[in-house]
Amino acid sequence: METPPHPFIHEVTLTKAQRIRGILLGSVLFPVRIFLVALCFLVIWPIARLRLAGLSEEERSRPVTGWRRWLLHPIVWLLSRATFFVLGFFWVKVKGRRASNKEAPVLVVAPHCGFLDMLVLPPTQLATVVSRSENTSLPVIGALLEFNQAVLVSRKDPQSRKKAVAQLNERLTSNGYWPQMLMFPEGTTTNGKALLKFKPGAFLAGVPVQPVLLRYPNKLVISLFETCYLPVYNPSEEEKNDPGLYADNVQKVMAQALGIPATDYVLEGRIPMRKLGGLSLPFESPPRETLSLLNKDGLCSSDVEAALNRMIDRCQSQGQNSKVNVDELMSLLGLKERKTALAICELYSKDETVDLRQVYVSVAAISGYVPFKTLLHTAFTLFDAEGKGSLSAEELSGLMAALLGVPQDNTSELYNAASKQDRLTEDDLLQVLTTHPIYQRVTNEYLQPEEASSLLSITALTNGNAVNNNKTITNGNGTLHSKKFD
């Protein structure tokens, strides 16, 4: 299966002539356009504030009517369009028909490539948006959000999210009482070469939506902009009851119309991820990056093998208390540079300490030294805190985070698929990870060892066995034996 293009990397190749033209025109047009945009903003700012001025909290919680709408709305609309005009967006090509509020209470727009996508607002008569509450403190932007009566949500406050969901449901099911809403279901910006997995917010109410496509026909001249309204998408009863399914199906329709892939990529904590069976799979794999850093620090294959042995010895001797700081990690890995150890810590943690189990298990998984069955047994033992032969849902999250190298906050699907009578054993987990149609893909596509020619050129020992300092020997069949040495 062909891998979709990376949605977070954008490369533009310019000829020498194009660069020279950009410098010459930019040096003249840029300051002129910035001045004109600032002028538009200075006019918009007080008018936008005037719309809700003097209204009580109760009045602000209802749609604006009367002169505040019929007088101020056209003025702000005109000034908004003028702002984009002076930025070079002289004309906006519109295809299709925009549905009425009652036909489709929400417009779902994709792909989301940047701030200039806001150019879609004038053709939609400044439809209501969803925005971060932190944006209200920004000059002009905050006034426009207030004017728009936007639904505000704070990413730091879970209660804010619940309130925003309640507001969305109220507005989308108001049968035209509230203005039409506009949402970017990808939730972040991309290069437009693939659609990210849609967030379910726009689909929670189960009402019809109208997909809206954005295109920049010229890859170099972004002032060419096209908006395309697709037919209204009416959800089935199954989709109404399953917002995730509804979102996925609308994403596929839009991707097909755009001629780009519909992916299961998301952005979690500013880290690009792929979602599969609820698991988060990062684009940039921490263990693979770790192997690359070890290589740059001068470690060869035998050095990495020795480092793995030291790490598992430490993990098994310390039990659940396996946190190490940068200097301890540097010693265990046998590094020459402290900055390398610090870089590895940053791959797995937000501070200068790291759970050694996570480093060992994730690196061992792709190193080729330890067969998967053996590694899973080791990891299961490390995370089975009480030694009861089964893992809780929380312990499973820790184990999968160690295998994949990133936190796993949603392993409930995996736990339900692998557990029997609320008990998850090692054999059950192994069976699901190696035979389940979804989780087998995680094992086969993500936990495969590096090729011999890549990174550290790691290969298994010629006899298929590896021994650690605890006198434990593993063979290529994944069985674990205890061996005494003279």
XYZ file of C-alpha atoms in Angstrom:
486
model
C 0.000 0.000 0.000
C 1.407 3.380 -1.054
C 2.309 5.674 1.821
C 0.414 9.006 1.715
C 2.547 12.154 1.392
C 3.765 13.847 4.544
C 1.119 16.526 5.274
C 3.336 18.720 7.465
C 6.259 19.377 5.124
C 5.952 21.870 2.276
C 8.735 22.346 -0.224
C 8.758 25.024 -2.924
C 11.467 25.135 -5.585
C 12.097 28.542 -7.133
C 14.191 29.357 -10.155
C 16.774 32.123 -9.932
C 14.529 34.417 -11.968
C 11.578 33.767 -9.650
C 13.690 34.561 -6.599
C 14.918 37.828 -8.083
C 11.378 38.822 -9.066
C 10.143 37.925 -5.563
C 12.790 40.080 -3.910
C 12.192 43.083 -6.172
C 8.389 42.983 -6.054
C 8.303 42.005 -2.386
C 10.469 44.932 -1.335
C 7.914 47.284 -2.893
C 4.580 45.513 -2.395
C 5.149 44.084 1.083
C 5.373 47.391 3.002
C 2.499 48.872 0.968
C 0.251 45.901 1.671
C 1.139 45.822 5.355
C 0.254 49.514 5.628
C -3.104 49.018 3.888
C -3.955 45.934 5.994
C -3.132 47.867 9.168
C -5.394 50.668 7.965
C -8.273 48.225 7.370
C -7.735 46.710 10.812
C -7.820 50.133 12.484
C -11.231 50.764 10.913
C -12.618 47.280 11.616
C -11.556 47.170 15.266
C -13.960 49.762 16.777
C -16.846 48.723 14.514
C -16.465 45.088 15.534
C -16.430 46.045 19.224
C -19.538 48.174 18.743
C -21.653 45.174 17.787
C -21.897 43.738 21.318
C -21.225 46.973 23.223
C -23.671 47.574 26.042
C -25.257 44.117 25.875
C -25.665 41.968 28.981
C -24.240 38.445 29.228
C -27.713 37.036 28.618
C -28.148 39.157 25.474
C -24.691 38.145 24.259
C -25.709 34.498 24.578
C -28.337 35.007 21.849
C -27.863 35.808 18.137
C -27.438 39.519 17.437
C -30.452 41.089 15.752
C -31.732 44.535 14.745
C -29.448 47.364 13.698
C -26.417 45.628 15.182
C -26.817 43.045 12.446
C -28.308 44.811 9.422
C -26.023 47.866 9.761
C -22.729 46.555 11.165
C -22.584 43.129 9.503
C -22.320 44.456 5.900
C -19.694 47.013 6.945
C -17.430 44.420 8.599
C -18.010 42.043 5.685
C -16.907 44.734 3.212
C -13.842 45.668 5.263
C -12.894 41.994 5.646
C -13.051 41.511 1.897
C -11.056 44.727 1.399
C -8.348 43.369 3.710
C -7.865 40.300 1.543
C -8.075 42.454 -1.585
C -5.092 44.567 -0.552
C -3.225 41.324 0.224
C -3.583 40.427 -3.454
C -6.708 38.270 -3.444
C -8.536 40.317 -6.055
C -11.074 37.673 -6.989
C -12.320 34.510 -5.332
C -13.583 31.839 -7.684
C -16.670 30.138 -6.264
C -18.066 26.856 -7.573
C -21.321 25.257 -6.543
C -24.105 26.651 -4.365
C -23.846 27.454 -0.692
C -26.628 25.689 1.200
C -28.951 27.626 3.459
C -28.647 27.480 7.217
C -31.611 25.114 7.505
C -30.282 22.821 4.747
C -26.842 22.535 6.386
C -26.262 24.221 9.767
C -22.508 23.722 9.441
C -19.959 24.125 6.647
C -16.940 21.802 6.940
C -13.907 23.246 5.164
C -10.730 21.468 4.039
C -7.848 21.364 3.492
C -6.718 23.895 6.086
C -3.404 25.292 4.847
C -2.964 28.514 6.785
C -4.359 31.807 8.063
C -5.258 32.937 4.542
C -7.914 30.197 4.458
C -10.026 32.737 6.348
C -10.713 34.132 2.877
C -13.524 31.570 2.829
C -15.443 33.710 5.357
C -16.605 36.565 3.055
C -18.268 34.183 0.543
C -20.056 32.508 3.497
C -21.292 35.860 4.844
C -18.944 35.637 7.844
C -20.260 32.327 9.164
C -19.701 31.683 12.871
C -16.426 29.897 13.705
C -14.819 27.915 16.533
C -11.601 29.335 17.939
C -9.194 29.039 20.850
C -10.189 31.274 23.726
C -6.581 32.504 23.913
C -7.104 34.278 20.564
C -9.540 36.735 22.166
C -6.587 38.582 23.696
C -5.097 39.352 20.273
C -5.610 42.867 18.891
C -8.292 43.059 16.155
C -8.608 39.245 16.041
C -10.216 39.270 19.481
C -12.661 41.985 18.377
C -13.569 40.019 15.234
C -14.181 36.851 17.249
C -16.478 38.811 19.559
C -18.270 40.285 16.541
C -18.612 36.785 15.081
C -20.035 35.409 18.356
C -17.552 32.557 17.924
C -17.633 29.413 20.033
C -14.513 29.607 22.197
C -12.612 26.658 23.632
C -9.512 26.444 25.792
C -7.206 23.518 25.092
C -5.990 23.636 28.692
C -9.397 23.434 30.368
C -11.473 20.225 29.997
C -14.554 22.033 31.298
C -14.180 24.583 28.511
C -14.316 21.781 25.963
C -17.507 20.379 27.458
C -19.071 23.835 27.389
C -18.023 24.319 23.761
C -19.575 20.970 22.767
C -22.827 21.974 24.473
C -22.799 25.330 22.632
C -22.164 23.610 19.315
C -25.034 21.185 19.805
C -27.356 24.029 20.797
C -26.469 26.147 17.774
C -26.422 23.367 15.192
C -29.818 22.046 16.259
C -31.483 25.487 16.539
C -33.284 25.097 13.175
C -31.936 28.366 11.791
C -32.125 30.433 14.980
C -28.330 30.720 15.099
C -26.310 31.675 11.983
C -24.578 29.019 9.936
C -21.294 27.745 11.370
C -17.984 27.098 9.621
C -15.434 24.605 10.910
C -12.066 23.216 9.810
C -12.419 19.562 10.906
C -8.703 18.802 10.481
C -8.059 20.995 13.516
C -4.657 22.217 12.303
C -2.880 23.383 9.159
C -1.167 21.143 6.595
C 0.437 21.414 3.160
C -2.842 20.342 1.542
C -1.400 17.185 -0.028
C -3.508 14.881 2.151
C -6.475 15.246 4.485
C -5.870 14.628 8.183
C -8.336 12.534 10.151
C -11.360 14.739 10.837
C -12.125 15.637 14.439
C -15.716 14.764 15.414
C -16.773 18.213 16.707
C -18.661 19.287 13.573
C -20.461 15.943 13.436
C -21.531 15.467 17.067
C -24.982 16.976 16.551
C -25.755 14.553 13.713
C -27.095 17.332 11.455
C -26.444 17.650 7.692
C -23.169 19.315 6.716
C -21.977 20.941 3.517
C -18.396 20.085 2.528
C -16.431 23.084 1.224
C -13.176 22.605 -0.670
C -10.362 25.169 -0.723
C -7.864 25.287 -3.545
C -4.863 27.437 -4.359
C -4.558 26.623 -8.091
C -1.112 28.200 -8.454
C 1.555 26.642 -6.200
C 3.689 29.802 -6.279
C 1.110 32.595 -6.462
C -1.150 32.107 -3.439
C -3.351 35.031 -4.457
C -5.304 32.626 -6.667
C -8.032 31.165 -4.457
C -10.956 28.872 -5.205
C -13.900 27.796 -3.059
C -16.008 24.829 -4.086
C -19.307 23.906 -2.412
C -20.118 20.205 -2.625
C -23.658 18.833 -2.249
C -25.038 18.694 1.296
C -24.132 15.474 3.077
C -27.123 14.010 4.933
C -26.020 11.474 7.566
C -27.552 8.035 7.913
C -28.959 6.871 11.233
C -25.740 4.935 11.827
C -23.654 8.061 11.202
C -25.871 10.150 13.481
C -25.150 7.694 16.288
C -21.427 7.480 15.486
C -19.791 10.914 14.963
C -16.441 9.241 14.228
C -17.934 7.246 11.348
C -19.754 10.355 10.100
C -16.505 12.357 10.133
C -14.558 9.601 8.351
C -17.142 9.282 5.589
C -17.278 13.032 4.940
C -13.467 13.102 4.895
C -13.431 10.422 2.189
C -15.959 12.332 0.072
C -13.889 15.515 0.273
C -10.593 13.726 -0.378
C -12.034 12.079 -3.473
C -13.267 15.432 -4.781
C -9.849 16.987 -4.120
C -7.971 14.044 -5.630
C -5.794 13.585 -2.530
C -5.558 10.780 0.082
C -7.805 10.621 3.145
C -5.444 9.656 5.963
C -5.655 8.708 9.625
C -2.987 11.302 10.488
C -3.546 13.633 13.452
C -1.548 16.162 15.455
C -1.175 15.329 19.150
C 0.696 17.822 21.312
C 2.265 19.325 18.168
C 3.582 15.876 17.210
C 2.375 14.399 13.889
C 0.773 11.027 14.523
C -0.987 8.289 12.676
C -3.988 6.704 14.398
C -4.519 2.978 14.104
C -6.862 1.038 16.356
C -6.758 3.880 18.869
C -2.946 3.745 19.051
C -0.804 6.790 18.249
C 2.028 6.135 15.807
C 4.435 9.068 15.357
C 5.779 10.135 11.969
C 9.223 10.556 13.438
C 9.837 7.400 15.453
C 11.714 8.161 18.730
C 13.545 4.781 18.763
C 14.696 5.175 15.164
C 15.848 8.703 15.912
C 17.603 7.318 19.002
C 19.508 4.815 16.885
C 20.502 7.615 14.542
C 21.784 9.712 17.470
C 23.748 6.744 18.816
C 25.330 6.303 15.421
C 26.303 9.987 15.265
C 27.876 9.684 18.726
C 30.147 6.962 17.408
C 28.444 3.785 18.697
C 28.753 0.686 16.539
C 26.502 -2.389 16.542
C 28.336 -4.111 19.378
C 28.190 -0.913 21.447
C 24.421 -0.723 20.991
C 24.059 -4.383 21.965
C 26.063 -3.729 25.134
C 23.966 -0.635 25.898
C 20.754 -2.656 25.544
C 22.113 -5.218 27.961
C 23.014 -2.539 30.511
C 19.570 -0.969 30.196
C 17.647 -4.211 30.706
C 19.858 -5.083 33.678
C 19.020 -1.718 35.229
C 15.297 -2.055 34.482
C 15.063 -5.549 35.977
C 16.994 -4.569 39.084
C 15.032 -1.355 39.713
C 11.556 -2.700 38.936
C 8.936 0.041 38.583
C 11.397 2.737 39.656
C 13.160 2.966 36.319
C 13.473 6.732 35.888
C 16.965 7.932 35.023
C 18.398 11.398 34.476
C 20.531 12.593 31.585
C 23.858 11.705 33.194
C 22.695 8.208 34.135
C 21.391 7.651 30.609
C 24.674 8.870 29.186
C 26.559 6.298 31.275
C 24.182 3.433 30.456
C 24.377 4.113 26.733
C 28.126 4.663 26.775
C 27.863 8.054 25.107
C 30.682 10.509 24.588
C 28.520 13.623 24.382
C 26.056 14.683 27.077
C 24.053 16.582 24.488
C 23.277 13.268 22.775
C 21.787 11.879 25.992
C 19.816 15.102 26.439
C 18.479 14.838 22.872
C 17.359 11.254 23.527
C 15.625 12.323 26.748
C 13.754 15.000 24.825
C 12.471 12.382 22.398
C 10.708 10.528 25.211
C 10.099 13.131 27.896
C 9.478 16.827 28.538
C 12.258 17.118 31.116
C 15.743 15.741 31.718
C 14.530 12.409 33.069
C 13.209 9.428 31.165
C 11.606 6.050 31.890
C 14.389 3.642 30.969
C 11.851 0.907 30.209
C 10.509 3.023 27.378
C 13.935 3.612 25.864
C 14.978 -0.026 26.148
C 11.780 -1.611 24.857
C 11.282 0.785 21.941
C 14.899 0.613 20.757
C 15.092 -3.163 21.231
C 11.892 -3.554 19.203
C 13.502 -2.146 16.043
C 17.131 -3.098 16.695
C 16.824 -6.658 15.427
C 18.592 -8.145 18.444
C 15.564 -9.354 20.353
C 12.740 -11.405 18.746
C 9.351 -9.791 19.174
C 7.904 -12.602 21.282
C 10.825 -12.399 23.702
C 10.689 -8.626 23.862
C 6.967 -8.697 24.584
C 7.584 -11.158 27.432
C 10.244 -8.846 28.874
C 8.029 -5.776 28.513
C 5.039 -7.591 30.008
C 7.133 -8.530 33.040
C 8.414 -4.959 33.437
C 4.907 -3.462 33.439
C 3.158 -6.208 35.435
C 3.625 -4.281 38.667
C 2.155 -6.920 40.984
C 3.501 -9.936 39.099
C -0.016 -11.338 38.741
C 0.404 -12.480 35.147
C -2.053 -9.934 33.730
C -2.099 -6.224 32.937
C -4.597 -3.553 33.863
C -5.741 -1.030 31.250
C -3.299 1.518 32.693
C -0.402 -0.948 32.611
C -1.234 -1.797 28.995
C -0.976 1.904 28.139
C 2.488 1.961 29.687
C 3.601 -1.152 27.807
C 2.365 0.119 24.426
C 3.958 3.513 25.104
C 7.246 1.685 25.665
C 6.890 -0.369 22.485
C 5.950 2.590 20.291
C 8.063 5.255 21.986
C 5.245 7.771 22.604
C 2.462 8.088 25.231
C -0.654 6.045 24.512
C -3.785 7.595 25.994
C -6.351 5.498 24.168
C -5.631 1.772 24.443
C -9.185 0.814 25.397
C -9.851 -0.701 21.956
C -6.751 -2.865 22.226
C -7.566 -3.852 25.803
C -11.097 -4.889 24.845
C -9.833 -6.848 21.844
C -7.162 -8.716 23.823
C -8.647 -9.208 27.288
C -10.868 -12.082 28.327
C -13.179 -11.665 31.294
C -11.427 -8.400 32.200
C -8.073 -10.169 32.355
C -5.251 -9.459 29.893
C -2.562 -12.119 29.776
C 0.710 -12.138 27.857
C -0.496 -14.866 25.472
C -3.712 -12.977 24.710
C -1.805 -9.766 23.983
C 0.705 -11.599 21.780
C -2.095 -13.235 19.816
C -3.856 -9.928 19.140
C -0.649 -8.094 18.174
C 0.313 -10.834 15.720
C -3.054 -11.961 14.282
C -5.632 -9.159 14.674
C -6.140 -7.440 11.270
C -5.556 -3.956 12.731
C -2.959 -4.538 15.436
C -0.999 -6.940 13.263
C -0.398 -3.928 11.014
C 1.095 -2.033 13.965
C 3.495 -4.915 14.602
C 4.388 -5.521 10.962
C 4.608 -1.917 9.773
C 5.904 -0.080 12.827
C 7.850 -2.542 14.976
C 9.969 -4.047 12.240
C 13.767 -3.956 12.744
C 15.855 -1.560 10.701
C 17.399 -2.962 7.542
C 21.009 -3.979 7.873
C 22.095 -1.035 5.744
C 20.228 1.645 7.687
C 21.222 3.650 10.730
C 23.451 1.328 12.792
C 23.424 -1.619 10.384
C 22.118 -3.758 13.209
C 21.855 -7.484 12.564
C 21.062 -10.381 14.815
C 23.908 -12.517 16.051
C 24.853 -15.240 13.589
C 23.586 -18.002 15.862
C 20.339 -16.124 16.560
C 21.039 -15.824 20.287
C 21.547 -12.800 22.529
C 22.672 -12.866 26.144
C 22.330 -10.113 28.747
C 24.208 -9.632 31.992
C 21.487 -11.341 34.016
C 22.568 -14.624 32.393
C 19.331 -14.791 30.417
C 19.610 -16.121 26.888
C 17.058 -15.631 24.133
C 16.980 -17.557 20.900
C 15.462 -16.857 17.519
C 12.295 -18.752 18.392
C 11.496 -16.199 21.055
C 11.833 -18.626 23.983
C 13.444 -17.609 27.232
C 15.987 -19.835 28.975
C 18.073 -19.502 32.112
C 21.699 -20.499 31.673
C 24.471 -20.830 34.229
C 27.989 -19.860 33.342
C 31.156 -21.136 34.921
